[in-house]
Structures are given as C-alpha cells and as structure tokens.
XYZ file of C-alpha atoms in Angstrom:
590
model
C 44.573 93.151 -111.194
C 45.992 96.327 -110.213
C 44.832 97.951 -106.892
C 45.343 101.588 -106.067
C 43.477 101.372 -102.702
C 42.578 98.963 -100.030
C 38.953 98.702 -100.691
C 39.375 97.550 -104.529
C 41.037 94.615 -102.889
C 38.473 94.099 -100.293
C 35.851 93.835 -102.957
C 37.660 91.332 -104.767
C 37.955 89.214 -101.741
C 34.237 89.611 -101.386
C 33.512 88.443 -104.808
C 35.792 85.495 -104.382
C 34.189 84.431 -101.308
C 37.386 85.168 -99.413
C 35.779 87.711 -96.915
C 33.656 87.118 -93.841
C 31.633 90.127 -92.596
C 31.160 90.257 -88.800
C 28.347 92.489 -88.013
C 28.022 91.615 -84.040
C 29.865 94.206 -81.842
C 33.362 93.005 -81.163
C 35.864 94.628 -78.720
C 39.218 95.509 -80.080
C 40.659 94.552 -76.702
C 41.728 90.844 -77.160
C 38.487 89.736 -78.627
C 39.104 90.563 -82.208
C 42.669 88.925 -82.023
C 41.333 85.758 -80.660
C 38.771 85.513 -83.515
C 41.455 86.318 -85.963
C 43.843 83.648 -84.638
C 41.298 80.970 -84.852
C 40.340 81.905 -88.370
C 43.914 82.035 -89.591
C 44.589 78.648 -87.944
C 42.002 77.152 -90.228
C 43.212 79.079 -93.158
C 39.829 80.840 -93.163
C 38.851 84.118 -94.826
C 39.589 87.760 -94.312
C 37.625 89.357 -91.613
C 35.710 92.641 -91.765
C 34.401 93.872 -88.357
C 31.747 96.480 -89.043
C 30.653 97.096 -85.349
C 33.842 97.836 -83.255
C 33.217 98.846 -79.720
C 34.386 102.338 -79.037
C 35.121 103.340 -82.581
C 33.239 104.566 -85.704
C 35.664 102.655 -88.028
C 35.508 99.120 -89.308
C 38.370 96.926 -88.879
C 39.690 94.447 -91.613
C 42.202 91.641 -90.670
C 43.748 88.539 -92.167
C 43.931 90.289 -95.638
C 46.916 88.110 -96.590
C 46.348 84.976 -94.520
C 46.444 82.311 -97.179
C 48.679 81.770 -100.354
C 45.347 82.133 -102.331
C 44.753 85.731 -101.061
C 48.401 86.682 -101.693
C 47.935 85.568 -105.208
C 44.695 87.576 -105.454
C 46.686 90.697 -104.016
C 49.686 90.536 -106.109
C 49.248 87.846 -108.993
C 52.183 86.515 -111.049
C 53.022 89.820 -112.845
C 55.538 91.288 -110.116
C 57.615 88.184 -109.867
C 57.818 87.735 -113.692
C 58.767 91.364 -113.992
C 61.594 90.915 -111.442
C 62.889 87.870 -113.203
C 62.736 89.784 -116.466
C 64.741 92.729 -115.041
C 67.259 90.465 -113.643
C 67.709 88.698 -117.090
C 67.914 91.991 -118.785
C 70.974 92.996 -116.755
C 72.850 90.642 -119.053
C 71.188 91.339 -122.340
C 71.565 95.127 -122.005
C 75.244 95.079 -121.042
C 76.339 96.823 -123.223
C 73.150 98.632 -124.151
C 73.274 98.217 -128.039
C 70.186 99.390 -130.073
C 69.360 95.726 -130.786
C 69.357 94.917 -127.210
C 67.256 97.912 -126.275
C 64.808 96.916 -129.010
C 64.834 93.494 -127.705
C 63.850 94.587 -124.151
C 61.343 97.357 -125.415
C 58.415 95.663 -123.567
C 60.550 95.741 -120.167
C 61.468 99.317 -120.690
C 57.982 100.260 -121.192
C 56.877 98.478 -117.902
C 59.941 100.370 -116.160
C 58.773 103.711 -117.302
C 55.576 103.170 -115.351
C 57.579 102.857 -112.101
C 57.513 105.906 -109.903
C 55.142 108.311 -108.176
C 52.832 110.874 -109.591
C 51.300 113.863 -107.668
C 47.599 114.140 -107.951
C 45.289 117.069 -107.001
C 43.239 117.295 -103.829
C 39.985 116.063 -105.721
C 41.753 112.852 -106.608
C 42.874 112.074 -102.984
C 40.291 110.793 -100.621
C 42.796 110.537 -97.843
C 42.220 114.421 -97.499
C 38.437 113.939 -96.755
C 38.741 114.485 -92.921
C 41.476 116.241 -91.015
C 41.612 115.902 -87.236
C 43.825 118.148 -85.242
C 42.311 117.964 -81.775
C 42.776 114.638 -80.154
C 43.676 113.155 -83.638
C 43.982 109.561 -82.468
C 40.570 109.465 -80.661
C 38.457 106.588 -81.913
C 41.301 104.910 -83.899
C 40.510 101.099 -83.411
C 43.994 99.980 -82.614
C 43.674 96.443 -81.215
C 45.342 94.908 -78.167
C 46.248 91.312 -79.318
C 47.725 89.795 -76.097
C 46.805 90.364 -72.479
C 50.296 91.366 -71.407
C 50.593 93.955 -74.175
C 51.484 97.450 -72.901
C 48.395 98.847 -74.612
C 46.781 99.097 -78.080
C 49.221 99.046 -81.109
C 48.744 99.948 -84.639
C 49.931 96.545 -86.144
C 50.060 97.499 -89.872
C 51.736 100.838 -89.623
C 53.610 102.054 -92.674
C 56.038 104.506 -91.265
C 57.630 106.903 -93.548
C 60.691 109.146 -93.025
C 63.268 110.961 -94.957
C 66.908 111.798 -94.603
C 67.249 115.196 -93.096
C 69.600 116.214 -95.861
C 68.478 114.149 -98.809
C 64.750 113.854 -99.196
C 65.113 111.332 -101.984
C 66.762 108.988 -99.344
C 63.421 107.876 -97.783
C 62.267 104.671 -95.889
C 58.856 103.107 -95.427
C 59.029 100.476 -92.735
C 56.571 98.566 -90.519
C 57.591 99.539 -87.096
C 54.940 98.894 -84.470
C 53.174 101.940 -82.991
C 51.965 101.834 -79.411
C 49.058 104.310 -78.658
C 49.896 106.174 -75.353
C 47.033 108.641 -75.670
C 45.047 110.663 -78.272
C 48.120 112.578 -79.537
C 51.118 110.454 -78.485
C 52.650 107.150 -79.629
C 55.777 104.892 -79.300
C 57.771 104.112 -82.438
C 59.726 100.919 -82.220
C 62.813 101.626 -84.545
C 65.090 98.653 -84.006
C 68.852 98.853 -84.397
C 68.894 97.804 -88.098
C 65.827 99.974 -89.424
C 66.062 102.651 -92.035
C 63.909 105.016 -90.240
C 66.090 104.632 -87.118
C 69.026 105.676 -89.117
C 67.222 108.925 -90.425
C 66.348 109.521 -86.534
C 69.931 109.214 -85.542
C 71.062 111.912 -88.092
C 68.441 114.115 -86.738
C 69.059 113.547 -83.168
C 72.819 114.087 -83.547
C 71.682 117.708 -84.667
C 69.284 118.069 -81.897
C 66.501 118.313 -84.416
C 62.966 116.638 -84.404
C 62.326 114.197 -87.341
C 59.138 114.587 -89.174
C 57.215 111.209 -89.546
C 54.149 110.039 -91.335
C 52.353 106.854 -90.508
C 50.300 105.508 -93.464
C 47.477 103.050 -92.783
C 45.921 101.178 -95.635
C 46.459 102.082 -99.379
C 47.103 99.585 -102.038
C 48.159 96.119 -100.854
C 51.625 96.608 -102.586
C 52.246 99.523 -100.171
C 51.787 97.162 -97.106
C 54.076 94.467 -98.678
C 56.820 96.851 -99.576
C 57.072 98.176 -96.089
C 58.277 94.928 -94.879
C 60.362 93.869 -97.825
C 63.981 93.412 -96.994
C 65.301 95.756 -99.789
C 68.708 97.486 -99.836
C 68.663 100.810 -98.082
C 69.270 102.591 -101.380
C 66.078 101.327 -102.928
C 62.822 103.204 -102.106
C 60.103 101.112 -100.874
C 57.706 103.458 -102.632
C 59.368 102.578 -106.012
C 59.073 98.962 -104.996
C 55.221 99.668 -104.437
C 55.022 101.175 -107.752
C 56.802 98.189 -109.509
C 54.498 95.671 -107.766
C 51.422 97.704 -108.778
C 52.451 97.992 -112.452
C 51.692 101.760 -112.372
C 52.745 105.080 -110.794
C 51.786 105.487 -107.137
C 49.415 108.360 -106.752
C 50.708 110.822 -104.016
C 49.223 114.113 -102.773
C 50.779 117.103 -101.012
C 49.627 117.796 -97.498
C 47.949 121.098 -97.332
C 49.572 121.680 -93.968
C 53.050 120.968 -95.297
C 55.550 118.154 -94.894
C 55.773 114.693 -96.725
C 53.687 113.828 -99.562
C 51.026 111.070 -98.707
C 49.472 108.167 -100.594
C 46.366 109.650 -102.114
C 44.222 106.690 -101.468
C 45.484 105.633 -98.091
C 42.819 104.980 -95.366
C 44.485 106.998 -92.602
C 47.761 109.134 -92.261
C 49.078 110.199 -88.923
C 51.417 113.088 -89.000
C 53.835 114.325 -86.365
C 57.391 114.553 -85.177
C 59.781 112.499 -83.126
C 61.858 114.924 -80.806
C 65.493 114.181 -80.218
C 66.730 112.692 -76.917
C 63.085 111.721 -75.632
C 62.535 108.039 -74.652
C 59.408 106.380 -73.117
C 58.943 102.775 -72.073
C 57.333 100.695 -74.901
C 55.945 97.240 -74.720
C 55.498 94.539 -73.695
C 54.157 93.227 -76.961
C 53.463 89.820 -78.251
C 55.487 89.762 -81.347
C 55.992 87.472 -84.425
C 58.612 85.405 -82.474
C 55.927 83.840 -80.518
C 56.945 85.451 -77.124
C 56.435 88.834 -75.529
C 59.098 91.431 -76.344
C 59.775 93.223 -73.053
C 59.619 96.803 -71.946
C 62.413 98.888 -73.295
C 62.656 102.720 -74.019
C 61.888 103.953 -77.553
C 61.421 107.176 -79.278
C 58.148 108.992 -79.122
C 55.862 110.362 -81.972
C 54.118 113.546 -81.045
C 51.024 113.624 -83.458
C 49.989 116.830 -84.944
C 47.172 115.786 -87.066
C 45.606 112.910 -88.733
C 43.931 112.590 -92.168
C 41.314 109.804 -93.030
C 38.795 109.038 -95.628
C 35.309 109.747 -94.694
C 34.462 106.044 -94.773
C 37.816 104.804 -93.743
C 38.432 101.102 -93.023
C 41.257 100.333 -90.535
C 43.430 97.252 -91.508
C 45.162 95.409 -88.803
C 46.937 92.130 -88.291
C 47.887 89.908 -85.316
C 51.216 88.394 -84.874
C 52.293 85.602 -82.581
C 53.694 82.092 -82.817
C 54.291 81.149 -86.401
C 52.429 80.743 -88.754
C 50.495 83.838 -88.717
C 49.436 86.286 -91.605
C 52.919 87.716 -91.968
C 54.199 84.446 -92.985
C 52.446 84.493 -96.260
C 53.539 87.983 -97.083
C 57.119 87.043 -96.269
C 56.988 83.839 -98.465
C 55.657 86.127 -101.425
C 58.387 88.835 -100.842
C 61.023 86.050 -100.764
C 59.948 84.682 -104.005
C 59.788 88.304 -105.461
C 63.301 89.350 -104.605
C 65.028 85.873 -105.069
C 65.988 86.664 -108.584
C 67.957 89.721 -107.335
C 70.305 87.944 -104.919
C 72.771 86.909 -107.481
C 73.093 90.428 -108.673
C 73.958 91.745 -105.233
C 75.617 88.519 -103.989
C 77.282 86.987 -106.888
C 78.109 83.571 -105.305
C 74.626 83.231 -104.032
C 72.263 81.085 -106.249
C 69.321 81.080 -103.728
C 68.499 82.446 -100.204
C 65.742 81.624 -97.773
C 64.951 83.007 -94.336
C 62.768 80.703 -92.168
C 59.540 82.653 -91.162
C 58.887 79.811 -88.797
C 61.577 81.051 -86.593
C 60.721 84.719 -86.807
C 62.883 85.196 -89.725
C 66.162 86.473 -88.266
C 67.259 83.411 -86.263
C 67.747 81.100 -89.173
C 68.648 81.542 -93.092
C 69.969 79.184 -95.562
C 71.622 79.714 -99.065
C 72.767 77.765 -102.079
C 76.052 79.090 -103.023
C 78.809 78.654 -105.576
C 81.870 76.564 -104.594
C 84.072 76.967 -107.637
C 87.321 77.047 -105.480
C 87.904 75.730 -101.860
C 86.008 77.865 -99.284
C 84.300 80.236 -101.690
C 81.050 79.176 -99.788
C 82.432 80.875 -96.796
C 83.007 84.045 -98.714
C 79.440 84.028 -99.651
C 78.395 83.575 -96.079
C 80.264 86.650 -94.985
C 78.724 88.513 -97.893
C 75.173 87.550 -96.754
C 76.050 88.515 -93.206
C 76.982 92.025 -94.544
C 73.783 92.705 -96.309
C 71.055 94.971 -94.779
C 68.600 93.119 -92.388
C 70.516 89.932 -93.203
C 73.202 91.152 -90.869
C 70.962 89.962 -88.013
C 70.891 86.448 -89.031
C 71.739 84.384 -86.189
C 72.281 81.065 -87.744
C 73.249 80.512 -91.351
C 73.477 77.375 -93.249
C 75.272 77.004 -96.621
C 75.479 74.364 -99.235
C 76.416 74.118 -102.924
C 73.814 71.428 -103.651
C 70.623 72.264 -105.823
C 67.435 71.802 -103.435
C 64.346 73.401 -102.222
C 65.666 75.560 -99.249
C 61.954 75.745 -97.851
C 62.312 72.005 -97.126
C 64.531 72.214 -93.973
C 64.751 68.496 -93.328
C 66.115 67.874 -96.826
C 68.465 70.765 -96.439
C 69.741 69.615 -92.928
C 70.352 66.055 -94.284
C 72.121 67.481 -97.316
C 74.466 69.602 -95.109
C 75.060 67.025 -92.355
C 76.192 64.395 -95.010
C 78.911 66.882 -96.016
C 79.591 68.744 -92.881
C 83.257 68.448 -91.470
C 83.070 70.367 -88.039
C 86.725 70.796 -87.979
C 86.521 73.193 -90.857
C 82.795 73.915 -91.450
C 81.326 75.379 -88.299
C 82.150 79.088 -87.319
C 80.803 80.573 -84.109
C 81.186 84.299 -83.981
C 80.657 85.756 -80.554
C 79.893 89.370 -79.545
C 77.813 90.328 -82.564
C 74.633 92.029 -82.970
C 71.251 90.367 -82.378
C 67.766 91.186 -83.632
C 66.152 93.450 -80.888
C 63.290 90.938 -80.492
C 65.670 87.897 -79.938
C 66.312 87.530 -76.257
C 68.597 84.540 -76.270
C 71.805 86.935 -76.256
C 73.208 87.968 -72.991
C 71.823 91.418 -73.470
C 69.527 93.410 -75.679
C 70.760 93.641 -79.228
C 73.906 91.707 -78.411
C 74.631 87.997 -79.249
C 76.447 85.723 -81.541
C 76.131 84.087 -84.959
C 76.903 80.647 -86.417
C 77.820 79.630 -89.949
C 77.413 76.061 -90.841
C 78.647 74.666 -94.326
C 77.987 71.447 -96.129
C 79.482 71.544 -99.694
C 81.103 69.110 -101.937
C 80.682 65.234 -101.786
C 79.091 63.438 -98.819
C 81.673 62.508 -95.987
C 79.343 60.247 -93.933
C 76.209 58.118 -94.034
C 73.477 59.539 -91.724
C 71.555 57.373 -89.314
C 67.787 57.721 -89.703
C 66.498 55.613 -86.826
C 67.818 55.530 -83.192
C 69.033 52.269 -81.885
C 71.878 53.334 -79.581
C 70.131 52.553 -76.326
C 69.170 54.777 -73.424
C 70.983 57.948 -72.608
C 71.274 58.730 -68.882
C 69.081 61.678 -67.727
C 67.295 61.820 -71.183
C 63.646 60.628 -70.991
C 62.658 61.070 -74.588
C 64.419 60.530 -77.985
C 62.977 61.520 -81.337
C 64.408 61.711 -84.858
C 63.950 65.048 -86.610
C 65.654 63.785 -89.875
C 68.689 61.833 -90.960
C 71.562 62.883 -88.822
C 69.615 65.083 -86.416
C 68.371 63.711 -83.030
C 65.992 65.583 -80.698
C 66.060 64.855 -77.025
C 64.434 66.076 -73.825
C 65.241 65.612 -70.139
C 65.256 68.016 -67.158
C 64.562 71.587 -67.598
C 67.394 74.247 -67.738
C 66.584 75.665 -64.409
C 66.779 72.206 -62.812
C 69.781 71.059 -64.784
C 71.678 73.836 -66.384
C 74.767 71.854 -67.172
C 72.817 68.723 -68.771
C 74.058 69.732 -72.360
C 77.578 69.247 -71.308
C 76.925 65.930 -69.684
C 74.900 64.929 -72.681
C 77.678 65.724 -74.966
C 80.198 63.597 -72.800
C 77.836 60.666 -72.836
C 77.247 60.799 -76.676
C 81.107 60.928 -77.183
C 81.554 57.960 -74.811
C 79.088 56.049 -76.943
C 80.715 56.886 -80.146
C 77.329 58.061 -81.500
C 76.645 58.051 -85.166
C 74.515 61.294 -84.836
C 76.362 64.457 -85.856
C 73.703 66.661 -84.537
C 71.706 66.381 -81.273
C 69.294 69.035 -79.940
C 68.299 69.242 -76.385
C 64.832 70.616 -75.922
C 62.057 70.681 -73.154
C 59.824 68.366 -75.017
C 61.337 66.117 -77.811
C 57.877 65.861 -79.448
C 58.620 69.029 -81.319
C 60.553 66.853 -83.733
C 57.167 65.864 -85.379
C 56.929 68.892 -87.722
C 59.133 71.368 -89.433
C 57.240 74.336 -88.143
C 57.514 73.179 -84.397
C 61.059 72.206 -84.687
C 62.106 75.420 -86.251
C 60.159 77.658 -83.919
C 61.284 75.908 -80.651
C 64.911 75.266 -81.587
C 66.044 78.520 -83.199
C 64.116 80.776 -80.908
C 65.859 79.346 -77.826
C 69.490 79.235 -78.258
C 72.407 81.497 -78.834
C 75.260 79.850 -80.580
C 78.168 81.148 -78.352
C 76.537 80.048 -75.157
C 74.192 77.191 -76.189
C 76.282 74.983 -78.724
C 78.664 72.393 -77.286
C 81.288 70.177 -79.026
C 84.651 68.909 -78.195
C 87.016 71.495 -79.768
C 90.805 72.036 -80.420
C 92.523 75.233 -81.268
C 94.982 75.201 -84.257
C 96.556 78.169 -85.742
C 93.876 80.386 -84.112
C 91.039 78.173 -85.511
C 88.640 76.425 -83.469
C 88.054 72.976 -84.897
C 85.255 70.886 -83.644
C 84.353 67.170 -83.492
C 80.939 65.644 -83.904
C 78.513 65.331 -82.305
C 77.463 68.963 -81.928
C 74.887 69.497 -79.089
C 72.530 72.453 -79.163
C 70.859 73.368 -75.903
C 67.581 74.782 -77.001
C 65.723 74.595 -73.597
C 63.774 77.588 -72.255
C 66.201 79.501 -70.027
C 65.921 82.093 -67.324
C 65.464 85.582 -68.659
C 63.636 84.439 -71.766
C 60.324 86.162 -72.246
C 57.058 84.329 -71.829
C 55.554 82.301 -74.739
C 52.298 83.717 -75.917
C 49.028 82.159 -74.853
C 45.581 83.642 -75.001
C 43.668 84.533 -71.743
C 41.241 81.899 -70.652
C 38.228 84.167 -70.163
C 38.684 85.552 -73.599
C 39.013 82.078 -75.177
C 35.654 81.221 -73.345
C 33.960 84.474 -74.571
C 34.889 83.706 -78.099
C 33.609 80.017 -77.620
C 30.468 81.270 -76.421
C 29.808 83.972 -78.969
C 31.308 82.041 -82.073
C 27.886 81.568 -83.779
C 26.899 85.232 -83.342
C 29.867 86.340 -85.201
C 28.899 84.431 -88.262
C 25.116 84.751 -87.884
C 24.738 86.239 -91.443
C 26.111 83.273 -92.930
C 29.466 84.750 -93.860
C-alpha cells in the first residue's frame, strides 16, 4: 500500500492489531520513553498516547519497531524496483529501441518519481500557523534522565545549498528544545545539512531550515538513508512511495513543505552562533556529552488541526532504528556494485551504533584488489566514518557476524591483512578516540584459501590475571579480568602471556565481563563501542619497507576507559512508576 501521510499508516496498524492506544495520562518526561522501551524489548505494538501531560497533541511511537511493521510500512515493491533499476543499467546501455521497450514498465515507474506542487486546499499542513511561541505545547519527549532537555527525536531537517536550490538535504539531526522559539541542531561532521550551513556561514549568512515532523513513512526512512550527497532524499521518498511526493508552497515564503506532514517548524540558523547541546542518550547506548552546536531560531510552525506527533526512543541496540536501518540496507544493497564495482555486498552493524563496524564481500580477481575496495568504501559518504572494516571474498550472510569472523580468521594473515590507520575522522557520537571527531580506523582482510584451522573450544589452561574465558566463535576468544582503571596495561601483559603459551587463538578480546560472548548483539555492542584501533589493538609488529606486519594473536582491549560517557540506564523511580501504572496504560485492552 502507498501512504501519503502518517495517519493512513496508523490506521493500517490499527486494523492489523499492531497498535495499542493508551488513554491514561502520561508524562513526556521519561515516562513515555520507559513504556516504549519495555514494549519494543518484547517486540510489542506501536503506541498511540492520546492524553499527553502538558500538550494538546497525541504522541505515536514504535511505528517501525518490528520487521512486520516495516513490511507494512513499505512492502516489497521498493526493494524489487531498486533491483530492477540496477539490472536495467546493463540492459539499457546502449539505450536501443528494443532495450527501451523491454524496460517500458520500469520507465513508467520512474516517471512517477519526483515531487508535485499542490494547492492550499490539498495541504492539511497549512491548517494552523503559529507565530507567537511557536513551539509551545509541542510534546517533545525526554528519554533519559541526564538528557539536556526535551528533544524532537524524529525530526526531518531540510536545507538547500545557498547557491543551488536543487542541491537539497533531508537528514535526521536531533533537535533539542531550548524554549518556545529556539532549538539546537545537531549537525555532525559528515552531514549534508552541515555542509550547506558551512557555505552559508562562510558568507556570514543565516541558513533557512525547515523541520518536518511526520508525513508518509517513506519520508522518515529517507531522512536516515545513507544515500550519496548527489541524490535527493525527497526523490528517494517518492521512489519508495511509488508516486510523486505532494509538496505545498509556504504562504510566508521559503522552502516548499510536504503537504501532508503533521508539523513543520520554520526558521533560520545564524552564522557563528553556538550553544551547548546535550547530553543526550543516543543510539550507541551511551550519553553523548555536551558540545557546542548551531542554533535554530524558529519564526513559525505549521501543523494539522488534528496533528499527531511521532517520536522514537534511542538507546542501547536493538531499538526501533535497528529495523529501519535493516530495511534501508536491503533497499540500497543492489546499488553498491554500481558505485563500488568491486563490492558485491556491504553491511553495517546496527548492534554497534552503525559506524563502528562494517563488513563487505569484495572481488579479489587480482592480488590485493580487496584492499582497493576497502579504500573505496572508506571514501564513500557516511561510510567514511566506519571505524572497523572487515573484508572477504567468500559468499556468506554478512548479518551473521560469527560466521563472517570465522571465515575471515581462517584466511587472515596479519603480516599483510591488517591495516591500522591513525589520525582519521571519527563519528561525533563515538568517544573512543582521543578527542571529539578524531580517532583511527582498521581494515581486516580474509580472502582466498584458509591458512589455519581455528580452535573452537578453550583448553590452554589458566591465564594469569584473567578470571573468565569464553568462546565467541571459532578463533575468537573473549576474556575478562581487572578493570582498565585498575590495570590499564593488562592488555599488553595478556598479549605477552598468550605469545608465551603459543596460543592457537588468532583474536582475543579483553572486556569487563566475558559473558558478553553469549550473543551476537551483546558481543558487537560491547566490543565495537569500547575500543579505538590505534590505541586499543595490541600485537607483536615489525616494520618492513614502511609496512607494519603483525603476528597473531591480536588482542583488542574493549574495556570501559576513563573519559567514555556513561552507559544508559533508566531512573529507578521511573521504573517503579511504570511498574505500578502498567495495567492502567492498557486498561482498554489494547
């Protein structure tokens, strides 16, 4: 089904018994988030809160929190269409009459991609315009007790290049509400909206900004899609919808708006103005700390007369964003070989917060071609912030990390297949580097025929200073001992002891609690959010012709370290409140 607005989707969720309506009064400060987290952990329904304390607007959350609801939101058509488009790049080159006729169905579908301007009478977003205290009553939620304030958590932030209006960006950059007419805007170093602002700021000009809230589900998905800068997210929205996106002119001037959005916040971001933003409990599962970010001065806000406010809650994976990310990776996967010819498949791991870990199946038609593909991946858009990249030429399901790790470790020669690149950029939300936005990367290859047989159970005896030893997968051992604060050099001593033993384990990970080896989700989240390759990977190394060649074992120190932000935990009194009120939330049997 094609949705042109949010409420069409909500009605489908209601019919499919995928929506719980909560009529009891709920507080957007911490209470809604705690209810949401419990429901999503049980793969429960979307939640419509109709009685929100301090606001006339209902809140809907957990819209995409299961694979089933993602299927209801988007269906199979977008993925099939992208595969068809990628296939047509071969059949239509050259574009002969016969080839064009053979792809006439696809061409008809592509002619539907774009935007169309509709009149005011077809644009419910124009129902209400608020100029005085425009943000008053907006039910922005506070998800975690250390958050710097309420945040818009599903903001679709739209900007245009100051010179080229067709160069536009729609991104999901969190919006902290400071007061009824001022917000923060969290443009990170690799974000398209931030590039537009940089150009405007260089000219000492304010940048016009629109924040869309709601609209068709495709609009929300497109805002987080890792598409190339040259591709408009609005066009991707239209492609997912299967029809042109209705847009309407703002009677007060400025950007066009999605005609069927729930809210649109309009304003400008002045040059050279910064204000502390955060903390914020983010999708890495930790608090991102207070830093200075640009400020949005809100001039007015439009909303539908019966507007519904969509929100989400982020935190330790898996949360709702995991399921949207999974859909987008499947959607865009067929396009990777076009942009990266040597890359057959690519996967970023949402369990780590996305940027800390990615893997790819690559072509190795000549020696070291895989490395060429690795550098190409690290040069593409948001993939430039990948911290740890794993490459293989073997066909497998990249989502199964244990199988991938075994496949790579069987083939991995650390003398030639491990590259640690220091002094590179880091994701703004990744605090494992030595300072904000700065860190390192690693590329690990496992191609060709196996070079070793992996151990799969541990039988090498006790290791001094190590109190627990677990096996994550063949070849990968997880161990724990003293904390980093107590014994910061334990990883180096561990390496020496493993070498002295002549261990058969090529990869050993030191963590605070080795029991995290029990599941893929706990292993990936703990390990890859707690180490920086240049400072936390240890191996015996020799320099030859300016190349660092390593020996196994490789030890990764993934313990919590001083300066890392706090892990997210709900406040105890809020947990008790929700415990006590749980039955009242669902008193209507929803």
